[in-house]
Coordinates of C-alpha atoms in Angstrom, one line a residue:
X1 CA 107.7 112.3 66.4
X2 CA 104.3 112.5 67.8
X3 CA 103.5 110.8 71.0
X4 CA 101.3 108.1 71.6
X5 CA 98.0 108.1 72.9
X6 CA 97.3 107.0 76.4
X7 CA 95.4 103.9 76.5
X8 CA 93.1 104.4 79.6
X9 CA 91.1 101.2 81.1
X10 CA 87.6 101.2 82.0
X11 CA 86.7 103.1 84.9
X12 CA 84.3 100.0 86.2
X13 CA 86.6 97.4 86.6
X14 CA 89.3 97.1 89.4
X15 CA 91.7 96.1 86.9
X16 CA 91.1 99.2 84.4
X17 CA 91.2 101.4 87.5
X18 CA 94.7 99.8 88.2
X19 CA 96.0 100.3 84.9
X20 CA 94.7 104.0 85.0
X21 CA 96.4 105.2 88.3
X22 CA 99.6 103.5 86.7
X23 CA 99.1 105.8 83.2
X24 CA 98.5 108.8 86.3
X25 CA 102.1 107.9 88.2
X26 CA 103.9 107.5 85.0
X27 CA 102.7 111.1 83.5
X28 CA 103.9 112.8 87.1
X29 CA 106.8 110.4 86.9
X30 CA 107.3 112.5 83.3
X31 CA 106.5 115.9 84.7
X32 CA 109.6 115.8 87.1
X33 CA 111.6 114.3 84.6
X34 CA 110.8 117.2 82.2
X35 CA 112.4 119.7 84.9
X36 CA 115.2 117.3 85.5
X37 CA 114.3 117.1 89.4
X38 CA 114.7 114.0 91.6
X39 CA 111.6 112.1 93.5
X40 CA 113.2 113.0 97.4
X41 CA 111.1 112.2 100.5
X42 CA 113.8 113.7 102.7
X43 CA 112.7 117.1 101.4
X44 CA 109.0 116.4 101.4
X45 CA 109.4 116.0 105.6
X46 CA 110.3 119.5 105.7
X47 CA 107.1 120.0 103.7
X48 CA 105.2 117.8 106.6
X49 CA 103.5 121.0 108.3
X50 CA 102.0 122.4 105.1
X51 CA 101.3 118.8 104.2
X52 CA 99.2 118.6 107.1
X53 CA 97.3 121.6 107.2
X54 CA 95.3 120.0 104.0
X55 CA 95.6 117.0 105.7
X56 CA 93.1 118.4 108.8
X57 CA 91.2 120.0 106.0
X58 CA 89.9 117.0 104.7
X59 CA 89.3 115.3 107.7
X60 CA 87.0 118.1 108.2
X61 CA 85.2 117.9 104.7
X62 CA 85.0 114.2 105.7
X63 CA 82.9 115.1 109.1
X64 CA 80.8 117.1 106.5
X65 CA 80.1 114.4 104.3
X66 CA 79.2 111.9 106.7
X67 CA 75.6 112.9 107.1
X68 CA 74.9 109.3 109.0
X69 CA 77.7 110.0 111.7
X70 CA 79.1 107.0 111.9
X71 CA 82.6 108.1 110.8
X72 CA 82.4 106.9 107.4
X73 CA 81.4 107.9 104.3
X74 CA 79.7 105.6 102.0
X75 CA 79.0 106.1 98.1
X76 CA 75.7 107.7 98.2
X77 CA 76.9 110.7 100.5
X78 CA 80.3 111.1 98.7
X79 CA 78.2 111.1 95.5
X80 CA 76.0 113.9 97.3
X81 CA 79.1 115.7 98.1
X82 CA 80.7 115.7 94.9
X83 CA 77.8 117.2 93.1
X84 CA 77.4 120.2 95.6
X85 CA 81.2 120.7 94.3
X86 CA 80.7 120.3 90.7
X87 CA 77.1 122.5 91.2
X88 CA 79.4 125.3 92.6
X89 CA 82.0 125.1 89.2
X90 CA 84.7 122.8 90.3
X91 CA 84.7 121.0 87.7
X92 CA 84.7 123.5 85.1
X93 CA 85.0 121.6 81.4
X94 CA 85.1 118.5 82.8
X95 CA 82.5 115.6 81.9
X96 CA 79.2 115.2 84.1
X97 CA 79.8 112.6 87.5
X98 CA 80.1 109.3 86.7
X99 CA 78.3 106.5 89.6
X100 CA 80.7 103.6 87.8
X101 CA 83.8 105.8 88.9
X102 CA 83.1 107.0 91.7
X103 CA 82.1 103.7 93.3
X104 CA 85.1 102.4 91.8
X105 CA 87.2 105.2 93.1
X106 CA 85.8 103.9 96.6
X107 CA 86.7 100.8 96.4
X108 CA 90.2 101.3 95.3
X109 CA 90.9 103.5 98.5
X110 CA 89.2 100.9 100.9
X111 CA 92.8 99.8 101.8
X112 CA 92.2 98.0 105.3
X113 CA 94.4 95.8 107.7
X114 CA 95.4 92.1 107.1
X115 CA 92.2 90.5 108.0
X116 CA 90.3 92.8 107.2
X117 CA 87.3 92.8 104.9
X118 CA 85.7 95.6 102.5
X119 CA 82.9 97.7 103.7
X120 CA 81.9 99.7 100.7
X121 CA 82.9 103.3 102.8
X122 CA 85.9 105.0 104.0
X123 CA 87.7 106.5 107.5
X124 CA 88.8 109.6 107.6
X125 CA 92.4 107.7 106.1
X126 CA 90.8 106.2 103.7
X127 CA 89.3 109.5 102.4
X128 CA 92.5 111.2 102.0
X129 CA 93.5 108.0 100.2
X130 CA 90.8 108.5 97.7
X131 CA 91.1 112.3 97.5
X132 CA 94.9 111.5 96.5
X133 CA 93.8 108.9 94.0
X134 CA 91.1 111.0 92.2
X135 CA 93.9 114.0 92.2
X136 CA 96.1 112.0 90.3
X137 CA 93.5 110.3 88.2
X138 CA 92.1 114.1 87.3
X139 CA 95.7 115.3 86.2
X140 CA 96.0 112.3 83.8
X141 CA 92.6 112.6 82.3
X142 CA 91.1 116.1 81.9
X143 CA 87.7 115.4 81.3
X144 CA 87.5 113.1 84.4
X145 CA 85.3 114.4 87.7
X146 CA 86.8 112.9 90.7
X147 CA 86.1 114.5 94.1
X148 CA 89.9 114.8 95.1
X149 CA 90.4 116.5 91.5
X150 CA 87.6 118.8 92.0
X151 CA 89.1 119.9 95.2
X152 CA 92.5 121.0 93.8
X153 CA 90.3 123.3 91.1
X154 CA 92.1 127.0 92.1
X155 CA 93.5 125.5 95.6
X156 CA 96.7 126.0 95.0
X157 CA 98.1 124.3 98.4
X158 CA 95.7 121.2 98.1
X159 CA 97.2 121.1 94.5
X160 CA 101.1 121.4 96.3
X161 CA 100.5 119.1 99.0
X162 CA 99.1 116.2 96.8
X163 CA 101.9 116.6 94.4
X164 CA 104.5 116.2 97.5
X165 CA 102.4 113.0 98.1
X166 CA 103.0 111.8 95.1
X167 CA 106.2 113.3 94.6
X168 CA 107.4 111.0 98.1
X169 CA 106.0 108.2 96.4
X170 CA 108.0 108.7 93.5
X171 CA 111.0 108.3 96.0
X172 CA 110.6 104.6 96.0
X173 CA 108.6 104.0 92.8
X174 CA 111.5 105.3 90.2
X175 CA 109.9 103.5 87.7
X176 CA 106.0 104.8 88.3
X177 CA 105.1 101.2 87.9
X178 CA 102.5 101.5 90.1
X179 CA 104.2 99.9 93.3
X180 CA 107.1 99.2 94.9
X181 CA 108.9 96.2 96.1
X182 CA 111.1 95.8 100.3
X183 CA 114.3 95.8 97.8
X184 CA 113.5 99.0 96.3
X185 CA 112.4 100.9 99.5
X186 CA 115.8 99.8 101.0
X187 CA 117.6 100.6 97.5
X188 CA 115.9 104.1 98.6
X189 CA 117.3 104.0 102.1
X190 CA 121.6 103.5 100.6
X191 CA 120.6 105.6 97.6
X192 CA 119.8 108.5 99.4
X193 CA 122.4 111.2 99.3
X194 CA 121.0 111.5 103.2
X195 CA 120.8 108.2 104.4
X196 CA 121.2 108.9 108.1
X197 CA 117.9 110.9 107.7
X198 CA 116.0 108.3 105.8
X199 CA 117.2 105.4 108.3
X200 CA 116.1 108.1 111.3
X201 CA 112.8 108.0 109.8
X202 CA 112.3 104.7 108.1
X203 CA 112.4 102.5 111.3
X204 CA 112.2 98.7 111.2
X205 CA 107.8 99.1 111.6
X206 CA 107.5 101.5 108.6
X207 CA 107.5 98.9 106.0
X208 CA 105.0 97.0 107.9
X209 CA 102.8 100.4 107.8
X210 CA 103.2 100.8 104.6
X211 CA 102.6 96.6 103.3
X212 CA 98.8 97.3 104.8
X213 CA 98.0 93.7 102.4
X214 CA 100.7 92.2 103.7
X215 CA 101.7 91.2 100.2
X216 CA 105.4 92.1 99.7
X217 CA 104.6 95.6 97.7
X218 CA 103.4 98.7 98.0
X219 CA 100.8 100.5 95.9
X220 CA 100.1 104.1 95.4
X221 CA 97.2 104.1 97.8
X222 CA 98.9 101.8 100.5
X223 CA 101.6 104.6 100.5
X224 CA 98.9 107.4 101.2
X225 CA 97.2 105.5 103.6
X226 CA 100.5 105.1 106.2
X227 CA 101.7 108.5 105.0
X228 CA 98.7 110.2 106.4
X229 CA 99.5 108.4 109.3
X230 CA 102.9 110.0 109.5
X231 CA 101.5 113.0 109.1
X232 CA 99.6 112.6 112.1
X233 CA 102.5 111.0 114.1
X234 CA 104.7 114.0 113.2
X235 CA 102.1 116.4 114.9
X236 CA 102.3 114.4 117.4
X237 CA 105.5 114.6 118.4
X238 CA 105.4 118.1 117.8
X239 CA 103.0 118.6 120.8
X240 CA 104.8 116.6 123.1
X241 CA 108.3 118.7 122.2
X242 CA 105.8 121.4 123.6
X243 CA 105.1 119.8 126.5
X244 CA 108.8 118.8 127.3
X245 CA 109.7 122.2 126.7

């Protein structure tokens, strides 16, 4: 019996956006089914210093793109920045850039703080939020140009260190609904076959990291934006084992 076709939402609304990064979870969701493995996060920290050597790399294309200097990038230089990789091949059989999508690609990784408002450009955080977002988005729809799918074009440890992000995110998502809820995250923390290690690392403020909204769920990019955070934390405490030592 022939699969169905994946109905994709419009790339200029917030809500077909929503619905397309959903279809994007679900079809990675399917891809570890297919090789009968198991979404674990305890495995992905051992993955954390690999992780975060493409981590630092994007924080240094993002001090490229930022032409103004101000520490963000807004549409019009991400835009620029995307063309120069599509110009150079990256997006080899893909469909021309899109303004509607990337601007709407922006906006969905413009997670921010309770209290916070939008700005219309993203932090170094919010970058790798977006570059995660557009990875994901690119895997689910092949003739799609996104600037974090262009990136993983014959990178093959960008590629492996977004699919560990998603892959942790999987950990609490089983479903690949497209968030998850406190219940599930400390179904996660009983379920695991290593629950001393989860509880080590999941202390009481994680949820709040990752519940940026504030909301009672977590989505995709709310994960990637306190995950690169971790990340950073984790070198962190590296260097000051170093120190001790």
């Amino acid at each position: 019996m022939a699969e169905e076709p994946i109905k994709r939402g419009s790339m200029s609304t917030s809500k077909g956006m929503r619905a397309n990064v959903t279809n994007a979870l679900q079809l990675a969701k399917k891809e570890l089914d297919s090789k009968n493995e198991k979404a674990n996060f305890i495995r992905i920290i051992m993955r954390f210093p690999k992780i975060r050597a493409v981590f630092d790399r994007l924080r240094a294309i993002h001090s490229r793109c930022d032409k103004s200097g101000d520490g963000e990038i807004d549409v019009e230089e991400l835009t620029q920045a995307m063309t120069e990789l599509f110009n150079e091949g990256r997006a080899d059989g893909r469909a021309p850039i899109r303004p509607t999508a990337v601007a709407r690609t922006l906006s969905i990784s413009e997670v921010e703080e309770q209290g916070e408002g939008k700005k219309s450009s993203l932090d170094v955080k919010q970058f790798i939020v977006m570059c995660a977002v557009g990875f994901i988005l690119a895997e689910d729809d092949k003739d799609l140009s996104t600037f974090g799918g262009m990136l993983a074009s014959g990178d093959d440890a960008y590629r492996g260190a977004m699919t560990d992000v998603v892959t942790a995110y999987l950990s609490f998502d089983r479903e690949g609904k497209g968030y998850f809820t406190a219940d599930e995250f400390n179904g996660f923390m009983t379920a695991s076959k290593r629950a001393d290690a989860a509880k080590s690392f999941f202390t009481q403020d994680r949820w709040a990291e990752l519940d940026v909204s504030g909301d009672g769920k977590v989505e995709f990019e709310e994960f990637v934006y306190a995950f690169s955070k971790w990340i950073s934390d984790d070198e962190d405490d590296d260097e000051d084992e170093e120190d001790d030592g």
